[in-house]
Amino acid sequence: MDRILYGDNQFFAVNHISDAKSMAQSIKFKTDEAIINTIDAARASGLNTFMCTTHDRIANICDIIRANPGKYENFKIYPCMPYAHKYANAVTELGIQGTIKQYVPGNFFGTLFKGGMAFVSKDFLKIMELLIDAEMKMFKGINTPVIFLQNVITDLLLGLGMVEVLKGFYDYIKNKYDAEPGFITMNMPRLLTMLETAGITNPIICFSMNKLNFRMSGGKGLYEETLKIRKFRAIAMQVLGGGAIPPKEALEYVCKFPNIEAILFGASSKANIENTVATIHHFDSQKVSF
Amino acid sequence: MIKVGLIGAGKMGISHLTILGAHPDVEVVGVCETSKLVLSALEKYSSFSCYTDYQLMLEEEKPDAVFVATPTKFHFDLVKELLARNIHVFVEKPFCLSSEQGLELASLASKKNVVNQVGYHNKFIGTFKEVKKLVENGAIGEINHFLGEAYGPVVTKKKEGTWRSNPTEGGGCLMDYASHVIDLINDILSPVTACKGSILKSVYSKKVEDAVYAILELSNKTTGVLSVNWSDETYRKMSTSITINGNKGKIISDANELKVYFKENQCPTGYSKGWNVKYVTDLTEPVNFYLRGEEYSAQVDYFIKAVKGTVPNNVNNFQSAWLTDRAISIIRNQN
Ligand SMILES: NC(=O)c1ccc[n+]([C@@H]2O[C@H](COP(=O)([O-])OP(=O)(O)OC[C@H]3O[C@@H](n4cnc5c(N)ncnc54)[C@H](O)[C@@H]3O)[C@@H](O)[C@H]2O)c1
């Protein structure tokens, strides 16, 4: 896994601290060209992994990548699924059943209903697998060595205690896509415990890690302790606390932890990308020399 | 441990169930849901006891408290029965379909002396909490105008939908979406008591309004504007905001960012003359389990604390939710 992963929130108007910034981003990244140019700027700074939601527009980016195999030879994508707002809006409009009907491909759902409810309940994991396949379609032919479950779903399954479904995701990604499954969460220590009960060892977990204690459920102290004593592959995200912490200070904090394998960040300008990359390298090199 | 049951495991119900499932002081004793699809998933993959008949659940599990997250038209009957059984109730918003029903339940709840709370989660958002504090302390002086807004992409094309497109079941932008903004105005400023003019507009829906524009007057005679539209696809998700003009300053706040302008040097600690910007990250208390916004976890936690008796039952209680129901009917009747 690369030390620095480039994220996609900035492209899709996801800004955790300002609606006005969100709108400015929507305007800036109106065209796919604007997105790919920024990705190219990130590549020029040495970033070769793009971690992104399975947003409809990513499909267009994938088309561009496939059309330029030479240029993107070593480029990797870490898909994060699902794009939750798509489903959340659909559930509001169509209800849960209607949403499954709309998004599960083919006539599978019709067949299920004919087969009766007992059949449906046996096959929830099958429905999940079909949804994963539908989300993965856009990445065909692209190198996707790690595939993530988005935090809303991870944390939903976590709170509901649905460990078998988390395990189902893990197994399916391994077997069908020959990729490493990853989990994004806002409840890292608790998730790690649940994954361990499912017999999953050394899982890839992407979680908030910042000086501010922002979105670190259970508290910063517990997170720091967990990093120190437990075994998992840690990816830190939201390191800037949504933008509330000055970058240098924020990056110094996360670079301090030897067990954080990778840092995920997003930025929409070339200057900010270059600056972040240089700052992480700076603190990393200091660590080595100590 | 507080024994909690859930009635209605749809979109909101599952969200509550997840948060309750992770709460250290809660034992989820039963889930009641009429949709076979959802129920069989819960039966198969979770360890919750599942029911299709809520009365059976109440009899067998004897919960201390129940969360009601069914479509709005069922709230009244369900809550009335829960109160009759002396069970603490958390019910989703909007409270009831009519102001009369809401009033009846509010007085019943206070007679029964059980904890009662409604799911207006915006009151648990750091920025809005700060706005309330600033206004209550008179930081921006005498209020001369407010603007409450919410926009989002719920109905963005012509289509027959769920109960949300049925006016008699609590559907429509006024009840479903605008209620959040009205509730904030009621809480931060004063309860809405009159409507001087309103437009309930259909954009795509056949039977319900997709937008609400209204001129409102509050019990303290402050006036302002409500502007809500759930057919605005330029928003990725619901975006709620409030602007308040006072003679000493002005507040503009959404769920993420609070901007306050002070005319003079005299202002609360942490603020100065001119514009001040604060982010929700600075104003948010961390939660024990995070699903989709601290406010959803915080409101559940508050309710559980109220049941345990460690906080007063004064945030989002039935009385305040009834005032919102009443405002909804005032706006509708003016139209
Ligand atoms: N706070 C918020 O922001 C917010 C957001 C969405 C919905 N809500 C409110 O939550 C409530 C539910 O909305 P939703 O979006 O979850 O709707 P939904 O249709 O997804 O869920 C309602 C669920 O209740 C079940 N149900 C109906 N009658 C039942 C009964 N008698 N016993 C048991 N289960 C029953 C249905 O099968 C369904 O699964 C509404 O009052 C709505 O206004 C609040």
XYZ file of C-alpha atoms and ligand atoms in Angstrom:
669
model
C 0.000 0.000 0.000
C 1.283 3.488 -0.825
C 2.076 5.786 2.080
C -0.239 8.509 0.772
C -3.646 7.882 -0.762
C -5.463 10.563 -2.716
C -9.164 10.861 -1.882
C -12.156 12.182 -3.810
C -14.390 14.140 -1.436
C -13.400 17.448 -2.987
C -14.725 16.334 -6.366
C -18.207 15.598 -5.121
C -18.908 18.587 -2.949
C -18.318 16.736 0.288
C -17.060 19.290 2.720
C -17.599 18.564 6.354
C -17.339 22.095 7.558
C -18.754 24.401 4.932
C -21.734 24.251 2.603
C -20.362 27.263 0.740
C -17.107 25.429 0.034
C -19.116 22.436 -1.106
C -20.861 24.558 -3.682
C -17.603 26.115 -4.849
C -16.231 22.608 -5.338
C -19.290 21.558 -7.339
C -18.660 24.472 -9.628
C -14.934 23.853 -9.908
C -15.340 20.166 -10.698
C -18.295 20.420 -13.000
C -16.433 18.712 -15.845
C -14.712 15.332 -15.802
C -11.737 17.068 -17.307
C -11.319 19.208 -14.208
C -11.314 16.047 -12.089
C -8.814 14.147 -14.224
C -6.512 17.181 -14.413
C -6.421 17.327 -10.638
C -5.798 13.583 -10.424
C -2.929 14.114 -12.870
C -1.555 16.845 -10.639
C -1.664 14.393 -7.744
C 0.173 11.815 -9.863
C 2.790 14.413 -10.706
C 3.337 14.769 -6.953
C 4.019 11.064 -6.750
C 0.581 9.828 -5.686
C -0.474 6.687 -7.486
C -3.499 5.535 -5.553
C -6.882 7.169 -5.878
C -9.361 6.153 -3.180
C -12.854 6.990 -4.367
C -16.550 6.449 -3.835
C -18.524 4.543 -6.417
C -20.166 7.784 -7.487
C -21.689 7.785 -11.001
C -19.108 10.273 -12.202
C -16.225 7.996 -11.263
C -17.416 5.779 -14.117
C -16.398 8.556 -16.534
C -13.013 8.874 -14.860
C -12.549 5.128 -15.250
C -13.329 5.452 -18.958
C -10.566 8.018 -19.312
C -8.123 5.809 -17.428
C -8.951 2.792 -19.563
C -8.555 4.851 -22.726
C -4.992 5.823 -21.732
C -3.385 2.608 -20.535
C 0.179 3.847 -21.020
C -0.319 7.015 -19.039
C -2.068 5.263 -16.133
C 0.003 2.099 -16.162
C 0.832 2.016 -12.472
C -2.262 3.815 -11.330
C -4.428 2.119 -8.726
C -7.949 2.790 -7.553
C -9.310 1.812 -4.149
C -13.095 1.816 -4.633
C -15.283 2.626 -1.611
C -18.813 1.389 -1.800
C -21.582 2.190 -1.830
C -22.132 5.853 -2.630
C -24.531 6.106 0.292
C -26.519 9.182 -0.723
C -27.686 7.451 -3.873
C -29.298 4.755 -1.758
C -30.405 7.042 1.048
C -32.284 9.277 -1.375
C -33.752 6.222 -3.062
C -34.932 4.769 0.246
C -36.679 8.044 1.043
C -38.371 8.016 -2.321
C -39.007 4.311 -2.940
C -38.780 2.619 0.457
C -36.338 -0.171 1.259
C -37.973 -2.775 -0.952
C -38.299 -0.362 -3.866
C -34.647 0.558 -3.577
C -33.473 -3.035 -3.723
C -35.732 -3.522 -6.728
C -34.194 -0.530 -8.439
C -30.544 -1.346 -7.797
C -30.245 -5.119 -7.717
C -29.486 -5.949 -11.317
C -31.529 -8.222 -13.540
C -34.740 -9.860 -12.540
C -33.248 -11.350 -9.424
C -35.651 -9.626 -7.104
C -38.699 -10.723 -9.073
C -37.465 -14.284 -8.914
C -36.897 -13.970 -5.206
C -40.414 -12.830 -4.556
C -41.838 -15.648 -6.560
C -39.703 -17.988 -4.508
C -41.256 -16.636 -1.319
C -39.869 -14.969 1.763
C -37.929 -17.899 3.112
C -35.929 -17.791 -0.059
C -35.345 -14.049 0.238
C -34.026 -14.248 3.762
C -31.609 -16.994 2.861
C -30.198 -14.897 0.140
C -29.364 -11.531 1.660
C -25.710 -12.176 1.189
C -26.479 -12.995 -2.433
C -28.248 -9.623 -2.775
C -25.199 -7.943 -1.286
C -22.937 -9.752 -3.738
C -25.057 -8.599 -6.662
C -24.914 -5.033 -5.359
C -21.130 -5.272 -5.025
C -20.886 -6.531 -8.605
C -23.074 -3.664 -9.790
C -20.857 -1.136 -7.995
C -17.664 -2.769 -9.285
C -18.747 -2.798 -12.914
C -17.267 0.636 -13.615
C -13.787 -0.506 -12.549
C -13.504 -3.354 -15.035
C -9.947 -3.568 -16.332
C -8.600 -1.185 -13.687
C -6.241 -2.233 -10.926
C -8.253 -2.222 -7.671
C -6.101 -3.992 -5.079
C -8.143 -2.818 -2.069
C -11.932 -2.466 -2.012
C -13.616 -0.659 0.864
C -16.978 -0.747 2.534
C -18.096 2.830 3.262
C -18.401 3.929 6.863
C -22.184 4.342 6.963
C -22.643 0.708 6.036
C -19.733 -0.603 8.098
C -20.972 1.251 11.157
C -24.585 0.247 10.521
C -23.603 -3.416 10.483
C -21.412 -2.807 13.511
C -24.214 -1.262 15.592
C -26.708 -3.906 14.504
C -24.223 -6.624 15.364
C -24.375 -8.113 11.874
C -20.946 -9.634 11.938
C -21.808 -12.282 9.338
C -22.571 -9.608 6.775
C -19.228 -7.878 7.388
C -17.581 -11.254 6.994
C -19.652 -11.850 3.851
C -18.275 -8.656 2.339
C -14.749 -9.621 3.333
C -14.951 -13.090 1.837
C -16.622 -12.015 -1.368
C -14.059 -9.288 -2.092
C -11.228 -11.745 -1.482
C -12.672 -14.558 -3.513
C -14.347 -12.829 -6.398
C -12.095 -9.799 -6.885
C -8.850 -11.190 -5.572
C -8.470 -7.932 -3.689
C -7.944 -6.944 -0.064
C -11.186 -5.929 1.640
C -11.042 -2.729 3.666
C -13.435 -1.087 6.094
C -14.011 2.612 6.632
C -15.405 3.448 10.052
C -15.955 6.185 12.608
C -15.741 3.599 15.395
C -12.343 2.007 14.858
C -11.631 0.180 18.131
C -15.092 -1.346 18.292
C -14.968 -2.426 14.651
C -11.597 -4.065 15.083
C -12.990 -6.113 17.945
C -15.955 -7.241 15.878
C -13.814 -8.176 12.878
C -11.604 -10.205 15.173
C -14.601 -12.122 16.485
C -15.350 -13.024 12.873
C -11.876 -14.491 12.583
C -10.582 -11.671 10.409
C -6.989 -10.937 11.339
C -4.928 -7.896 10.447
C -7.776 -6.131 8.581
C -7.360 -2.908 6.644
C -9.255 -0.194 8.504
C -9.574 3.418 7.448
C -10.650 5.775 10.249
C -10.581 9.374 11.444
C -7.378 10.277 13.187
C -6.705 13.838 14.186
C -5.573 16.051 16.989
C -9.080 17.430 17.500
C -10.712 14.153 18.538
C -13.099 14.731 15.616
C -15.173 11.678 14.628
C -13.062 9.377 16.796
C -15.743 7.548 18.771
C -14.409 6.219 21.994
C -11.907 9.045 22.144
C -8.429 9.927 20.969
C -6.762 8.149 23.869
C -8.368 4.835 22.979
C -7.399 5.296 19.331
C -3.780 5.973 20.186
C -3.703 2.984 22.501
C -5.334 0.712 19.917
C -2.731 1.734 17.355
C -0.003 0.918 19.807
C -1.104 -2.506 20.977
C -3.416 -4.095 18.398
C -2.703 -5.595 15.022
C -4.370 -4.116 11.964
C -3.430 -2.154 8.871
C -4.282 1.431 9.676
C -5.204 4.164 7.231
C -5.728 7.590 8.789
C -8.329 9.907 7.275
C -9.859 13.253 8.230
C -6.431 14.143 9.529
C -7.190 17.843 9.112
C -10.325 17.475 11.240
C -12.447 18.693 8.347
C -10.079 21.604 7.769
C -10.159 22.940 11.288
C -6.521 22.072 12.103
C -3.603 23.811 10.353
C -2.122 21.240 7.910
C 1.399 21.182 9.275
C 0.311 20.578 12.832
C -2.262 18.019 11.699
C 0.206 16.003 9.632
C 2.881 16.086 12.285
C 0.396 14.462 14.642
C -0.513 11.506 12.377
C 3.030 10.968 11.112
C 4.042 10.307 14.696
C 2.341 6.924 14.800
C 4.555 4.197 13.346
C 1.580 1.847 12.976
C -0.314 4.121 10.627
C 0.502 2.566 7.299
C -1.133 5.133 5.047
C -2.662 8.584 5.119
C -5.704 9.461 3.048
C -6.225 13.079 2.121
C -8.045 15.145 -0.464
C -7.218 18.561 -1.851
C -8.483 20.365 -4.874
C -5.513 22.511 -5.851
C -2.102 21.534 -7.132
C -0.415 23.703 -4.520
C -2.267 22.062 -1.626
C -1.562 18.592 -2.957
C 2.148 19.315 -3.346
C 2.332 20.928 0.038
C 0.604 18.034 1.801
C 2.793 15.440 0.116
C 5.967 17.367 0.954
C 4.897 17.851 4.564
C 4.166 14.147 5.076
C 7.548 13.237 3.552
C 9.208 15.789 5.771
C 7.788 14.353 8.982
C 8.339 10.782 7.794
C 12.011 11.452 7.154
C 12.388 13.022 10.577
C 10.956 9.875 12.083
C 13.545 7.703 10.355
C 16.446 9.846 11.472
C 15.484 9.683 15.139
C -29.552 -1.169 31.625
C -32.573 0.513 30.085
C -34.786 -1.967 28.223
C -35.710 -0.442 24.880
C -38.053 -1.575 22.109
C -38.425 -0.243 18.574
C -41.575 -0.011 16.480
C -40.925 0.567 12.772
C -37.539 -0.476 11.393
C -37.517 1.612 8.219
C -34.926 4.201 7.308
C -35.053 6.111 10.598
C -35.861 3.074 12.717
C -32.779 1.198 11.560
C -30.675 4.261 12.228
C -32.000 4.417 15.801
C -31.615 0.672 16.211
C -27.951 0.836 15.195
C -27.224 3.588 17.691
C -29.226 1.860 20.427
C -27.476 -1.419 19.658
C -24.132 0.222 20.370
C -25.256 2.163 23.452
C -23.605 0.943 26.659
C -26.667 1.608 28.846
C -29.245 0.086 26.518
C -30.519 -3.411 26.068
C -32.611 -3.648 22.900
C -35.333 -6.059 23.979
C -37.418 -6.149 20.828
C -37.936 -4.835 17.326
C -41.355 -4.677 15.723
C -41.621 -4.284 11.972
C -44.379 -5.220 9.544
C -42.227 -5.540 6.433
C -41.177 -9.166 6.051
C -38.122 -8.210 4.056
C -36.547 -6.075 6.766
C -37.674 -8.328 9.579
C -36.203 -11.453 8.070
C -32.851 -9.714 7.577
C -32.858 -8.686 11.240
C -33.910 -12.157 12.315
C -31.194 -13.801 10.339
C -28.225 -11.528 10.960
C -28.840 -9.696 14.238
C -29.598 -11.023 17.686
C -32.615 -8.779 18.304
C -35.945 -10.385 19.191
C -38.256 -9.620 16.290
C -42.000 -9.078 16.270
C -44.694 -8.193 13.765
C -47.206 -7.323 16.471
C -46.119 -4.508 18.751
C -48.609 -5.413 21.462
C -47.084 -8.829 21.720
C -43.653 -7.222 21.969
C -44.835 -4.955 24.794
C -46.407 -7.876 26.656
C -43.470 -10.191 26.337
C -40.487 -7.874 26.611
C -41.845 -5.244 29.006
C -39.605 -2.428 27.705
C -38.920 0.642 29.849
C -38.849 2.805 26.739
C -39.957 2.502 23.117
C -38.779 4.248 19.953
C -41.550 4.827 17.410
C -40.330 5.263 13.825
C -43.323 4.228 11.787
C -44.813 6.469 9.100
C -46.277 9.534 10.776
C -49.945 8.530 10.500
C -49.375 5.758 13.066
C -47.620 7.947 15.640
C -50.743 9.096 17.497
C -52.311 5.717 18.218
C -49.036 4.023 19.036
C -47.798 6.751 21.350
C -51.155 6.984 23.107
C -51.051 3.313 23.893
C -47.442 3.462 25.071
C -48.277 6.342 27.398
C -51.262 4.404 28.750
C -48.816 1.653 29.624
C -46.462 4.126 31.357
C -43.665 3.533 28.871
C -41.140 6.280 28.069
C -41.463 7.318 24.422
C -39.140 8.581 21.731
C -41.119 9.226 18.556
C -39.940 10.416 15.179
C -40.883 13.797 13.780
C -43.260 15.229 12.762
C -45.097 14.393 15.967
C -48.709 13.978 14.814
C -50.865 14.623 11.789
C -52.859 17.334 13.544
C -52.288 19.882 16.232
C -55.198 18.465 18.298
C -53.594 15.026 18.430
C -50.257 16.506 19.449
C -51.818 18.515 22.251
C -53.664 15.472 23.567
C -50.463 13.419 23.714
C -48.432 16.245 25.236
C -50.859 16.622 28.128
C -51.197 12.871 28.557
C -47.413 12.504 28.744
C -47.055 15.135 31.419
C -49.898 13.571 33.396
C -48.234 10.169 33.182
C -44.871 11.633 34.066
C -42.948 9.575 31.521
C -40.020 10.816 29.473
C -41.106 12.008 26.037
C -38.950 13.132 23.148
C -39.384 13.741 19.414
C -36.694 13.273 16.747
C -35.913 16.861 15.816
C -32.198 16.167 15.723
C -31.096 19.653 14.603
C -31.293 20.788 18.218
C -28.332 18.526 18.926
C -26.129 20.131 16.270
C -23.313 22.233 17.724
C -23.793 25.252 15.467
C -27.532 25.538 16.105
C -27.000 25.055 19.841
C -24.578 27.967 19.765
C -27.082 30.100 17.818
C -29.688 29.449 20.493
C -27.259 30.458 23.206
C -26.277 33.669 21.407
C -29.893 34.673 20.830
C -30.980 33.864 24.375
C -28.139 35.918 25.815
C -29.160 38.847 23.672
C -25.793 38.849 21.895
C -27.210 40.276 18.664
C -29.691 42.509 20.436
C -33.284 42.902 19.443
C -34.262 40.603 16.586
C -35.898 42.301 13.618
C -35.942 39.535 11.021
C -35.221 35.855 10.486
C -34.948 33.561 7.489
C -35.247 29.803 7.950
C -34.292 27.661 4.985
C -33.905 24.028 3.937
C -33.184 22.628 0.509
C -32.499 19.160 -0.727
C -32.995 16.530 -3.417
C -35.879 14.353 -2.139
C -38.305 14.564 -5.062
C -36.470 15.468 -8.241
C -38.730 13.966 -10.860
C -42.368 13.124 -11.459
C -42.987 9.769 -9.888
C -45.446 8.002 -7.636
C -43.672 7.532 -4.349
C -44.215 6.121 -0.896
C -46.342 7.448 1.958
C -44.322 10.649 1.617
C -46.370 11.559 -1.450
C -49.656 11.126 0.377
C -51.045 14.241 2.066
C -53.187 12.317 4.569
C -50.276 10.228 5.831
C -47.847 12.966 6.750
C -46.368 13.340 3.312
C -45.379 16.578 1.637
C -42.586 19.062 2.069
C -44.306 21.049 4.841
C -44.702 18.165 7.285
C -41.665 16.192 6.339
C -38.998 18.748 5.529
C -40.125 22.220 6.609
C -41.034 20.875 10.062
C -37.306 20.719 10.882
C -36.850 24.417 10.116
C -40.033 25.478 11.884
C -38.946 23.536 14.930
C -35.587 25.337 14.954
C -37.251 28.743 14.638
C -39.653 27.849 17.452
C -36.791 26.801 19.655
C -34.184 29.450 18.908
C -36.531 32.436 18.615
C -40.144 31.881 19.723
C -43.053 29.689 18.710
C -44.739 30.504 15.397
C -48.202 31.893 16.102
C -49.328 33.387 12.812
C -48.794 33.124 9.108
C -49.136 36.281 7.040
C -48.991 34.567 3.701
C -47.808 31.289 2.280
C -47.260 29.432 -0.949
C -47.325 25.651 -0.975
C -46.017 24.711 -4.362
C -45.914 21.441 -6.256
C -42.859 21.076 -8.429
C -43.032 17.398 -9.360
C -45.484 15.785 -6.947
C -49.130 15.420 -7.874
C -50.713 15.268 -4.457
C -48.387 17.155 -2.155
C -46.346 20.349 -2.078
C -42.643 20.166 -2.898
C -41.871 23.658 -1.640
C -43.110 25.928 1.134
C -42.622 29.686 1.233
C -44.204 31.594 4.092
C -44.142 34.824 6.056
C -44.355 34.031 9.738
C -44.994 35.838 12.991
C -43.809 34.509 16.338
C -45.376 34.779 19.799
C -43.020 37.665 20.623
C -44.159 39.439 17.414
C -40.859 38.890 15.597
C -41.459 38.296 11.891
C -39.534 36.459 9.242
C -39.540 34.161 6.255
C -39.579 30.410 5.746
C -38.220 29.046 2.481
C -38.051 25.292 2.006
C -37.795 23.179 -1.145
C -37.171 19.444 -1.294
C -36.998 19.369 -5.067
C -33.695 21.188 -5.363
C -31.164 18.833 -6.833
C -28.286 21.294 -6.553
C -27.988 20.019 -2.977
C -26.374 16.662 -2.341
C -28.356 16.191 0.872
C -30.685 18.198 3.080
C -29.151 21.532 3.949
C -30.807 23.532 6.716
C -29.878 27.077 7.637
C -31.046 30.030 9.658
C -30.267 33.726 9.352
C -31.158 36.129 12.151
C -30.846 39.903 12.013
C -30.602 41.839 15.239
C -29.842 45.448 16.065
C -26.422 44.526 17.464
C -25.420 41.943 14.892
C -26.378 39.126 12.588
C -26.156 35.333 12.624
C -25.967 33.010 9.626
C -25.746 29.349 10.500
C -26.110 25.960 8.908
C -25.264 22.574 10.354
C -21.563 22.966 9.577
C -20.647 26.575 9.868
C -21.692 29.469 12.071
C -21.029 33.033 10.993
C -21.724 35.879 13.384
C -21.338 39.574 12.750
C -21.091 42.023 15.632
C -21.537 45.752 15.128
C -19.666 46.732 18.273
C -16.758 45.607 20.420
C -19.183 44.514 23.100
C -19.740 40.841 22.342
C -19.583 37.448 24.051
C -16.209 35.913 24.904
C -14.687 34.113 21.978
C -16.143 36.649 19.536
C -15.040 40.062 18.322
C -16.401 43.004 16.353
C -17.033 42.217 12.682
C -17.408 38.718 11.230
C -16.649 35.595 13.271
C -16.658 32.091 11.808
C -16.944 28.921 13.847
C -17.101 25.375 12.600
C -19.167 22.519 13.880
C -15.907 20.713 14.614
C -15.228 23.276 17.339
C -18.749 23.120 18.705
C -19.452 19.388 18.676
C -19.231 17.093 21.648
C -17.810 13.704 20.696
C -20.210 10.748 20.820
C -19.656 7.179 21.919
C -20.802 5.650 18.681
C -20.992 7.508 15.394
C -23.293 6.488 12.554
C -24.303 9.475 10.433
C -23.836 12.720 12.310
C -23.167 13.316 15.988
C -26.661 14.712 16.439
C -28.353 11.369 15.799
C -26.280 9.672 18.476
C -26.559 12.645 20.825
C -30.374 12.755 20.732
C -30.626 9.052 21.549
C -28.109 9.447 24.329
C -30.023 12.417 25.715
C -33.252 10.443 25.776
C -31.611 7.531 27.557
C -30.103 9.926 30.093
C -33.532 11.494 30.637
C -34.974 8.037 31.278
C -32.192 7.429 33.779
C -33.050 10.785 35.319
C -29.648 12.400 34.822
C -30.854 15.186 32.490
C -34.155 17.071 32.411
C -36.709 16.065 29.788
C -36.703 19.535 28.261
C -35.211 19.109 24.791
C -37.619 18.110 22.024
C -40.348 17.074 24.416
C -43.919 16.534 23.212
C -44.881 20.037 24.222
C -42.283 21.605 21.919
C -43.075 19.187 19.084
C -46.738 20.077 19.449
C -45.858 23.752 18.930
C -44.275 22.680 15.649
C -47.347 20.664 14.669
C -49.425 23.734 15.476
C -47.233 25.928 13.260
C -47.609 23.429 10.434
C -51.387 23.653 10.662
C -51.260 27.463 10.874
C -49.240 27.587 7.657
C -51.442 25.055 5.906
C -54.675 26.752 6.907
C -53.483 30.159 5.807
C -52.841 28.755 2.352
N -35.562 12.960 11.884
C -35.484 12.921 10.577
O -34.712 13.638 9.964
C -36.324 11.970 9.832
C -35.905 11.479 8.603
C -36.705 10.547 7.956
C -37.887 10.153 8.537
N -38.292 10.658 9.719
C -39.572 10.268 10.329
O -39.468 8.920 10.753
C -40.706 8.256 10.573
C -40.471 7.043 9.681
O -39.913 7.471 8.443
P -38.969 6.560 7.567
O -38.292 7.411 6.573
O -38.149 5.734 8.450
O -40.066 5.679 6.812
P -40.009 4.184 6.320
O -41.179 3.987 5.463
O -38.645 3.886 5.801
O -40.149 3.335 7.676
C -41.320 3.100 8.361
C -41.326 1.641 8.777
O -42.374 1.370 9.682
C -42.906 0.105 9.401
N -44.242 0.016 9.977
C -45.391 0.595 9.553
N -46.406 0.300 10.388
C -45.898 -0.453 11.376
C -46.461 -1.057 12.543
N -47.750 -0.915 12.855
N -45.655 -1.773 13.340
C -44.350 -1.913 13.034
N -43.780 -1.363 11.952
C -44.537 -0.645 11.131
C -42.846 0.041 7.895
O -42.883 -1.290 7.419
C -41.506 0.708 7.599
O -40.448 -0.194 7.558
C -41.669 9.280 9.986
O -42.408 9.854 11.008
C -40.738 10.304 9.378
O -41.321 11.559 9.279
C -37.514 11.545 10.379
